[in-house]
GROMACS .gro file of C-alpha atoms in nm:
model
  390
    1MET     CA    1  13.482   3.665 -16.762
    2ARG     CA    2  13.748   3.872 -16.592
    3ASP     CA    3  13.502   4.114 -16.433
    4VAL     CA    4  13.293   3.835 -16.275
    5LEU     CA    5  13.575   3.594 -16.194
    6ALA     CA    6  13.601   3.679 -15.824
    7ASP     CA    7  13.231   3.608 -15.766
    8LEU     CA    8  13.242   3.294 -15.979
    9MET     CA    9  13.546   3.161 -15.792
   10SER     CA   10  13.374   3.219 -15.457
   11ILE     CA   11  13.089   2.993 -15.571
   12TRP     CA   12  13.333   2.740 -15.720
   13HIS     CA   13  13.543   2.717 -15.402
   14ALA     CA   14  13.230   2.683 -15.186
   15GLY     CA   15  13.116   2.381 -15.386
   16GLY     CA   16  12.817   2.559 -15.538
   17THR     CA   17  12.687   2.575 -15.893
   18ALA     CA   18  12.654   2.903 -16.083
   19GLY     CA   19  12.450   2.974 -16.391
   20VAL     CA   20  12.681   3.159 -16.630
   21ALA     CA   21  12.563   3.341 -16.942
   22THR     CA   22  12.827   3.453 -17.192
   23VAL     CA   23  12.793   3.665 -17.504
   24VAL     CA   24  12.952   3.453 -17.777
   25ARG     CA   25  12.851   3.633 -18.097
   26THR     CA   26  12.716   3.976 -18.188
   27PHE     CA   27  12.560   4.135 -18.494
   28HIS     CA   28  12.491   4.499 -18.573
   29SER     CA   29  12.472   4.747 -18.284
   30ALA     CA   30  12.510   4.507 -17.991
   31PRO     CA   31  12.571   4.663 -17.648
   32ARG     CA   32  12.838   4.419 -17.524
   33SER     CA   33  13.123   4.236 -17.695
   34PRO     CA   34  13.189   3.860 -17.710
   35GLY     CA   35  13.317   3.742 -17.375
   36ALA     CA   36  13.089   3.961 -17.162
   37ALA     CA   37  12.940   3.744 -16.888
   38MET     CA   38  12.672   3.736 -16.620
   39VAL     CA   39  12.682   3.503 -16.320
   40VAL     CA   40  12.376   3.391 -16.123
   41ALA     CA   41  12.476   3.259 -15.780
   42PRO     CA   42  12.296   2.983 -15.587
   43ASP     CA   43  12.140   3.249 -15.361
   44GLY     CA   44  11.997   3.432 -15.663
   45SER     CA   45  12.241   3.724 -15.659
   46VAL     CA   46  12.382   3.848 -15.989
   47SER     CA   47  12.714   3.989 -16.106
   48GLY     CA   48  12.814   4.109 -16.449
   49SER     CA   49  12.607   4.216 -16.748
   50ILE     CA   50  12.556   4.094 -17.103
   51SER     CA   51  12.333   4.359 -17.258
   52GLY     CA   52  12.330   4.674 -17.052
   53GLY     CA   53  11.984   4.581 -16.922
   54CYS     CA   54  11.782   4.491 -17.236
   55ILE     CA   55  11.758   4.115 -17.183
   56GLU     CA   56  11.907   4.061 -16.837
   57GLY     CA   57  11.575   3.957 -16.684
   58ALA     CA   58  11.510   3.680 -16.935
   59VAL     CA   59  11.868   3.555 -16.924
   60TYR     CA   60  11.862   3.557 -16.543
   61GLU     CA   61  11.573   3.310 -16.541
   62LEU     CA   62  11.741   3.083 -16.796
   63ALA     CA   63  12.073   3.092 -16.611
   64ALA     CA   64  11.906   3.000 -16.282
   65GLU     CA   65  11.723   2.714 -16.454
   66THR     CA   66  12.044   2.594 -16.623
   67ALA     CA   67  12.227   2.593 -16.289
   68ARG     CA   68  11.957   2.360 -16.155
   69SER     CA   69  11.932   2.132 -16.459
   70GLY     CA   70  12.293   2.132 -16.573
   71THR     CA   71  12.180   2.143 -16.937
   72PRO     CA   72  12.357   2.411 -17.142
   73ARG     CA   73  12.178   2.610 -17.409
   74LEU     CA   74  12.247   2.866 -17.682
   75GLU     CA   75  11.997   3.150 -17.715
   76ARG     CA   76  11.971   3.433 -17.968
   77TYR     CA   77  11.827   3.772 -17.878
   78GLY     CA   78  11.744   4.046 -18.125
   79ILE     CA   79  11.492   4.312 -18.203
   80SER     CA   80  11.136   4.186 -18.245
   81ASP     CA   81  10.920   4.373 -18.495
   82ASP     CA   82  10.621   4.146 -18.449
   83ASP     CA   83  10.582   4.170 -18.075
   84ALA     CA   84  10.669   4.495 -17.901
   85PHE     CA   85  10.666   4.318 -17.566
   86ALA     CA   86  10.895   4.031 -17.669
   87VAL     CA   87  11.237   4.009 -17.509
   88GLY     CA   88  11.481   4.180 -17.742
   89LEU     CA   89  11.747   4.443 -17.787
   90THR     CA   90  11.607   4.791 -17.826
   91CYS     CA   91  11.933   4.901 -17.992
   92GLY     CA   92  11.852   4.686 -18.296
   93GLY     CA   93  12.143   4.449 -18.246
   94VAL     CA   94  12.151   4.071 -18.221
   95ILE     CA   95  12.350   3.866 -17.971
   96ASP     CA   96  12.402   3.495 -17.917
   97VAL     CA   97  12.428   3.397 -17.551
   98PHE     CA   98  12.558   3.061 -17.427
   99ILE     CA   99  12.423   2.962 -17.086
  100GLU     CA  100  12.588   2.689 -16.879
  101ALA     CA  101  12.623   2.558 -16.526
  102ILE     CA  102  12.969   2.598 -16.376
  103SER     CA  103  13.089   2.421 -16.063
  104GLU     CA  104  13.408   2.255 -15.946
  105GLU     CA  105  13.279   1.925 -16.082
  106ALA     CA  106  13.172   2.069 -16.419
  107PHE     CA  107  13.483   2.285 -16.470
  108PRO     CA  108  13.770   2.149 -16.256
  109GLU     CA  109  14.028   2.351 -16.452
  110LEU     CA  110  13.875   2.686 -16.353
  111GLY     CA  111  14.104   2.725 -16.054
  112ALA     CA  112  14.412   2.699 -16.275
  113VAL     CA  113  14.258   2.945 -16.522
  114ALA     CA  114  14.206   3.194 -16.239
  115ASP     CA  115  14.570   3.148 -16.137
  116ASP     CA  116  14.677   3.223 -16.495
  117LEU     CA  117  14.474   3.544 -16.502
  118ASP     CA  118  14.610   3.656 -16.165
  119ALA     CA  119  14.966   3.594 -16.287
  120HIS     CA  120  14.906   3.774 -16.621
  121ARG     CA  121  14.959   3.452 -16.819
  122PRO     CA  122  14.770   3.407 -17.150
  123VAL     CA  123  14.499   3.141 -17.155
  124ALA     CA  124  14.202   3.061 -17.379
  125ILE     CA  125  13.887   2.862 -17.305
  126ALA     CA  126  13.730   2.683 -17.602
  127THR     CA  127  13.371   2.570 -17.539
  128VAL     CA  128  13.136   2.374 -17.766
  129ILE     CA  129  12.821   2.587 -17.798
  130ALA     CA  130  12.648   2.399 -18.083
  131HIS     CA  131  12.671   2.033 -18.190
  132PRO     CA  132  12.439   1.765 -18.336
  133ASP     CA  133  12.514   1.551 -18.029
  134PRO     CA  134  12.368   1.728 -17.721
  135ALA     CA  135  12.618   1.542 -17.501
  136ARG     CA  136  12.899   1.744 -17.658
  137LEU     CA  137  12.749   2.081 -17.562
  138GLY     CA  138  12.953   2.259 -17.297
  139ARG     CA  139  13.263   2.045 -17.340
  140ARG     CA  140  13.574   2.258 -17.326
  141LEU     CA  141  13.947   2.284 -17.378
  142VAL     CA  142  14.176   2.510 -17.178
  143VAL     CA  143  14.446   2.623 -17.419
  144ARG     CA  144  14.777   2.780 -17.321
  145PRO     CA  145  15.070   2.867 -17.548
  146ASP     CA  146  15.253   2.551 -17.441
  147ALA     CA  147  14.986   2.324 -17.292
  148VAL     CA  148  14.625   2.210 -17.325
  149SER     CA  149  14.380   2.038 -17.091
  150GLY     CA  150  14.031   1.901 -17.127
  151SER     CA  151  13.868   1.759 -17.441
  152LEU     CA  152  13.592   1.842 -17.687
  153GLY     CA  153  13.518   1.476 -17.743
  154THR     CA  154  13.765   1.354 -18.006
  155ALA     CA  155  14.137   1.389 -18.069
  156ARG     CA  156  14.071   1.535 -18.414
  157ALA     CA  157  13.848   1.809 -18.277
  158ASP     CA  158  14.093   1.880 -17.996
  159ALA     CA  159  14.385   1.920 -18.237
  160ALA     CA  160  14.199   2.151 -18.477
  161VAL     CA  161  14.058   2.376 -18.207
  162THR     CA  162  14.386   2.390 -18.015
  163ASP     CA  163  14.570   2.522 -18.321
  164ASP     CA  164  14.305   2.782 -18.397
  165ALA     CA  165  14.263   2.887 -18.033
  166ARG     CA  166  14.634   2.955 -18.003
  167GLY     CA  167  14.613   3.179 -18.307
  168LEU     CA  168  14.328   3.375 -18.151
  169LEU     CA  169  14.507   3.392 -17.817
  170ALA     CA  170  14.817   3.539 -17.981
  171THR     CA  171  14.612   3.832 -18.112
  172GLY     CA  172  14.378   3.866 -17.813
  173ARG     CA  173  14.064   3.782 -18.009
  174SER     CA  174  13.753   3.596 -17.890
  175GLU     CA  175  13.514   3.452 -18.147
  176VAL     CA  176  13.306   3.155 -18.260
  177LEU     CA  177  13.480   2.899 -18.483
  178ARG     CA  178  13.284   2.655 -18.701
  179TYR     CA  179  13.383   2.295 -18.779
  180GLY     CA  180  13.232   1.969 -18.886
  181PRO     CA  181  13.096   1.753 -18.603
  182ASP     CA  182  13.434   1.581 -18.558
  183GLY     CA  183  13.648   1.889 -18.602
  184GLN     CA  184  13.661   1.887 -18.982
  185ARG     CA  185  13.777   2.226 -19.104
  186LEU     CA  186  13.560   2.219 -19.414
  187GLY     CA  187  13.232   2.142 -19.248
  188GLU     CA  188  12.964   2.264 -19.016
  189GLY     CA  189  12.767   2.139 -18.722
  190MET     CA  190  13.006   2.215 -18.436
  191ASP     CA  191  13.044   2.574 -18.317
  192VAL     CA  192  13.316   2.647 -18.063
  193PHE     CA  193  13.346   2.974 -17.874
  194VAL     CA  194  13.707   3.064 -17.797
  195ALA     CA  195  13.737   3.316 -17.513
  196SER     CA  196  14.089   3.457 -17.519
  197HIS     CA  197  14.224   3.596 -17.195
  198ALA     CA  198  14.547   3.771 -17.275
  199PRO     CA  199  14.733   3.959 -17.000
  200ARG     CA  200  14.585   4.297 -16.916
  201PRO     CA  201  14.741   4.569 -17.131
  202ARG     CA  202  14.974   4.809 -16.954
  203MET     CA  203  14.937   5.180 -16.890
  204LEU     CA  204  15.265   5.348 -16.800
  205VAL     CA  205  15.223   5.689 -16.638
  206PHE     CA  206  15.542   5.892 -16.600
  207GLY     CA  207  15.530   6.174 -16.347
  208ALA     CA  208  15.402   6.129 -15.991
  209ILE     CA  209  15.170   6.429 -15.985
  210ASP     CA  210  14.803   6.476 -15.896
  211PHE     CA  211  14.702   6.432 -16.261
  212ALA     CA  212  14.880   6.094 -16.257
  213ALA     CA  213  14.677   5.980 -15.956
  214ALA     CA  214  14.353   6.065 -16.136
  215LEU     CA  215  14.472   5.896 -16.456
  216ALA     CA  216  14.575   5.583 -16.264
  217ARG     CA  217  14.217   5.555 -16.140
  218GLN     CA  218  14.082   5.591 -16.494
  219GLY     CA  219  14.330   5.336 -16.627
  220SER     CA  220  14.225   5.082 -16.366
  221LEU     CA  221  13.858   5.138 -16.453
  222LEU     CA  222  13.938   5.066 -16.818
  223GLY     CA  223  14.114   4.742 -16.726
  224TYR     CA  224  14.477   4.846 -16.766
  225ARG     CA  225  14.759   4.727 -16.543
  226VAL     CA  226  14.883   5.068 -16.431
  227THR     CA  227  15.243   5.158 -16.344
  228VAL     CA  228  15.333   5.502 -16.213
  229CYS     CA  229  15.703   5.588 -16.247
  230ASP     CA  230  15.898   5.889 -16.121
  231ALA     CA  231  16.262   5.946 -16.028
  232ARG     CA  232  16.167   6.133 -15.710
  233PRO     CA  233  16.104   5.892 -15.418
  234VAL     CA  234  15.926   6.154 -15.210
  235PHE     CA  235  15.649   6.171 -15.471
  236ALA     CA  236  15.641   5.814 -15.607
  237THR     CA  237  15.480   5.641 -15.310
  238ARG     CA  238  15.211   5.377 -15.274
  239ALA     CA  239  15.015   5.607 -15.043
  240ARG     CA  240  14.979   5.867 -15.320
  241PHE     CA  241  14.879   5.612 -15.585
  242PRO     CA  242  14.668   5.343 -15.416
  243THR     CA  243  14.491   5.235 -15.736
  244ALA     CA  244  14.811   5.178 -15.936
  245ASP     CA  245  14.932   4.821 -15.971
  246GLU     CA  246  15.294   4.934 -15.940
  247VAL     CA  247  15.471   5.247 -15.821
  248VAL     CA  248  15.831   5.261 -15.940
  249VAL     CA  249  16.111   5.494 -15.838
  250ASP     CA  250  16.343   5.524 -16.139
  251TRP     CA  251  16.434   5.761 -16.419
  252PRO     CA  252  16.148   5.729 -16.670
  253ASN     CA  253  16.367   5.674 -16.978
  254ARG     CA  254  16.580   5.414 -16.800
  255TYR     CA  255  16.276   5.226 -16.670
  256LEU     CA  256  16.099   5.228 -17.007
  257ALA     CA  257  16.410   5.111 -17.193
  258ALA     CA  258  16.458   4.828 -16.943
  259GLN     CA  259  16.093   4.721 -16.974
  260ALA     CA  260  16.120   4.720 -17.353
  261GLN     CA  261  16.441   4.519 -17.336
  262ALA     CA  262  16.269   4.268 -17.107
  263GLY     CA  263  15.981   4.224 -17.353
  264ALA     CA  264  15.729   4.379 -17.111
  265ILE     CA  265  15.609   4.641 -17.361
  266ASP     CA  266  15.387   4.554 -17.656
  267ARG     CA  267  15.150   4.718 -17.903
  268HIS     CA  268  14.870   4.720 -17.646
  269THR     CA  269  15.077   4.938 -17.411
  270VAL     CA  270  14.967   5.295 -17.340
  271ILE     CA  271  15.232   5.551 -17.239
  272CYS     CA  272  15.134   5.883 -17.079
  273VAL     CA  273  15.408   6.132 -17.000
  274LEU     CA  274  15.289   6.381 -16.740
  275THR     CA  275  15.628   6.491 -16.602
  276HIS     CA  276  15.596   6.837 -16.757
  277ASP     CA  277  15.974   6.879 -16.727
  278PRO     CA  278  16.207   6.852 -17.029
  279LYS     CA  279  16.480   6.675 -16.834
  280PHE     CA  280  16.231   6.391 -16.775
  281ASP     CA  281  15.985   6.396 -17.065
  282VAL     CA  282  16.223   6.442 -17.361
  283PRO     CA  283  16.445   6.138 -17.277
  284VAL     CA  284  16.148   5.910 -17.209
  285LEU     CA  285  15.972   6.024 -17.528
  286GLU     CA  286  16.288   5.947 -17.725
  287VAL     CA  287  16.243   5.587 -17.614
  288ALA     CA  288  15.863   5.572 -17.629
  289LEU     CA  289  15.819   5.706 -17.983
  290ARG     CA  290  16.051   5.439 -18.120
  291LEU     CA  291  15.852   5.154 -17.967
  292ASP     CA  292  15.558   4.968 -18.125
  293VAL     CA  293  15.294   5.066 -17.870
  294GLY     CA  294  14.927   5.162 -17.886
  295TYR     CA  295  14.944   5.519 -17.762
  296VAL     CA  296  15.200   5.781 -17.659
  297GLY     CA  297  15.080   6.111 -17.513
  298ALA     CA  298  15.249   6.397 -17.332
  299MET     CA  299  15.103   6.671 -17.113
  300GLY     CA  300  15.191   7.036 -17.161
  301SER     CA  301  15.084   7.371 -17.296
  302ARG     CA  302  15.113   7.468 -17.664
  303ARG     CA  303  15.439   7.645 -17.586
  304THR     CA  304  15.570   7.340 -17.398
  305HIS     CA  305  15.469   7.120 -17.691
  306ASP     CA  306  15.652   7.339 -17.945
  307ASP     CA  307  15.968   7.342 -17.731
  308ARG     CA  308  15.942   6.966 -17.680
  309MET     CA  309  15.914   6.900 -18.053
  310VAL     CA  310  16.229   7.107 -18.119
  311ARG     CA  311  16.419   6.909 -17.857
  312LEU     CA  312  16.296   6.576 -17.993
  313ARG     CA  313  16.398   6.668 -18.347
  314GLU     CA  314  16.740   6.768 -18.217
  315ALA     CA  315  16.758   6.424 -18.053
  316GLY     CA  316  16.715   6.267 -18.398
  317LEU     CA  317  16.349   6.163 -18.406
  318THR     CA  318  16.192   6.158 -18.752
  319ASP     CA  319  15.870   6.327 -18.859
  320ALA     CA  320  15.706   5.984 -18.880
  321GLU     CA  321  15.803   5.905 -18.521
  322LEU     CA  322  15.690   6.246 -18.398
  323SER     CA  323  15.355   6.210 -18.574
  324ARG     CA  324  15.268   5.932 -18.328
  325LEU     CA  325  15.281   6.170 -18.032
  326ALA     CA  326  14.949   6.291 -17.886
  327SER     CA  327  15.054   6.629 -17.750
  328PRO     CA  328  14.897   6.816 -17.586
  329ILE     CA  329  14.749   6.495 -17.449
  330GLY     CA  330  14.373   6.429 -17.439
  331LEU     CA  331  14.057   6.543 -17.614
  332ASP     CA  332  13.909   6.892 -17.600
  333LEU     CA  333  13.648   6.844 -17.327
  334GLY     CA  334  13.714   7.175 -17.155
  335ALA     CA  335  13.874   6.982 -16.867
  336ARG     CA  336  14.011   7.179 -16.572
  337THR     CA  337  14.061   6.949 -16.274
  338PRO     CA  338  14.294   6.645 -16.259
  339GLU     CA  339  13.989   6.417 -16.266
  340GLU     CA  340  13.840   6.589 -16.571
  341THR     CA  341  14.178   6.586 -16.745
  342ALA     CA  342  14.208   6.213 -16.676
  343VAL     CA  343  13.870   6.159 -16.845
  344SER     CA  344  13.996   6.362 -17.143
  345ILE     CA  345  14.308   6.146 -17.170
  346ALA     CA  346  14.110   5.823 -17.132
  347ALA     CA  347  13.868   5.938 -17.402
  348ASP     CA  348  14.159   6.006 -17.638
  349ILE     CA  349  14.301   5.658 -17.574
  350ILE     CA  350  13.963   5.496 -17.640
  351ALA     CA  351  13.906   5.701 -17.958
  352ARG     CA  352  14.246   5.606 -18.095
  353ARG     CA  353  14.199   5.242 -18.000
  354TRP     CA  354  13.867   5.203 -18.181
  355GLY     CA  355  13.900   5.466 -18.452
  356GLY     CA  356  13.649   5.709 -18.305
  357GLY     CA  357  13.652   6.074 -18.402
  358GLY     CA  358  13.587   6.215 -18.056
  359GLY     CA  359  13.280   6.412 -18.165
  360ARG     CA  360  12.938   6.425 -18.002
  361LEU     CA  361  12.719   6.131 -18.102
  362VAL     CA  362  12.421   6.363 -18.141
  363ASP     CA  363  12.610   6.539 -18.422
  364ILE     CA  364  12.711   6.219 -18.602
  365GLY     CA  365  12.496   6.006 -18.831
  366GLY     CA  366  12.520   5.633 -18.887
  367ARG     CA  367  12.577   5.352 -18.643
  368ILE     CA  368  12.720   5.414 -18.296
  369HIS     CA  369  12.943   5.108 -18.263
  370HIS     CA  370  13.237   5.076 -18.501
  371ASP     CA  371  13.256   4.755 -18.704
  372SER     CA  372  13.632   4.763 -18.744
  373GLY     CA  373  13.881   4.647 -18.483
  374PRO     CA  374  14.101   4.886 -18.292
  375THR     CA  375  14.340   5.115 -18.473
  376GLY     CA  376  14.685   5.134 -18.328
  377ASN     CA  377  14.621   4.809 -18.142
  378PRO     CA  378  14.567   4.463 -18.289
  379ALA     CA  379  14.218   4.408 -18.425
  380THR     CA  380  14.010   4.229 -18.169
  381SER     CA  381  13.649   4.144 -18.114
  382SER     CA  382  13.709   4.043 -17.754
  383ALA     CA  383  13.666   4.241 -17.453
  384LEU     CA  384  13.973   4.067 -17.274
  385THR     CA  385  13.930   4.101 -17.300
  386PHE     CA  386  14.084   4.453 -17.311
  387PRO     CA  387  14.015   4.697 -17.120
  388LEU     CA  388  13.808   4.769 -17.245
  389TYR     CA  389  13.820   4.388 -17.200
  390PRO     CA  390  13.552   4.194 -17.003
   0.00000   0.00000   0.00000
């Protein structure tokens, strides 16, 4: 939802009704993850995507119809062997899409949810997508770590889903949960899609150089909350890094240690050290390699890397800690310019997150999309979701 929220909120504030289609479940080689959404506005305009183009036309018509009727529906789309002209996914995957009408009257809590996302506060939306009683379809709970609003119809269902949604929210996962019609854990009949919206993961870029500016742009595209930090105020300016969320003037090691102490660093965090100066990069790497984060990379030549490793060992880092360092940073793409190098670094982060090998798909057999969750980051089926999160 995050990528369509601004358009959805414009409709919501204007008193209009939007048709919203959300991917809630995927099988096989599906193009988008659970949580991907498409919004059809009252004027017929569209934002977002749920399939990369395969089924958008059919879903558009259903979303427009649902906005008019107010009746939610769950649709399944997959490959059709019997009819080559049937609406389906050419990739061979299967997706379940829940289509609903959203307005201020239908979803009064949406404004508060938007405030949570803007303030980087975790929140989950649990929506009934299947139930024997059609009146229960589309009912929702808004679940926060310390509060809950809305209702799925009964106190028993609310209690069960609240507990489970908080568990999913803690790990950043979005998925469909199955219960009995009244929330019984050992039953079936009620399916609830929990969309977890954890705070955007952080990308910390140390070194206010031209490569950092290019990487900040890539990080923003991937959904990271980007901070650029450098001890030199003449270089660390907002004008040089307009796409970064924060530009900080501080010694990198001191800033990183303070952020870790404040609990602002977690295992989703990506750390890229581009200072290319041992008086900056060695102290900050001493801190970074001892933290439980998703990625630590450092820029430099082979000679710089060898010298850096000697200095880090002298500082007391173990072989296990040093093995976590991606240095020289990035994948071998033949990159030359800052922009190309930023793509190389982003590709390395993505490969490590999802367990990809970084090779050319044309040279690799088997399925394209990995079944497993991210490596180095908590397993998640949401796109909060990531960054890689919708």
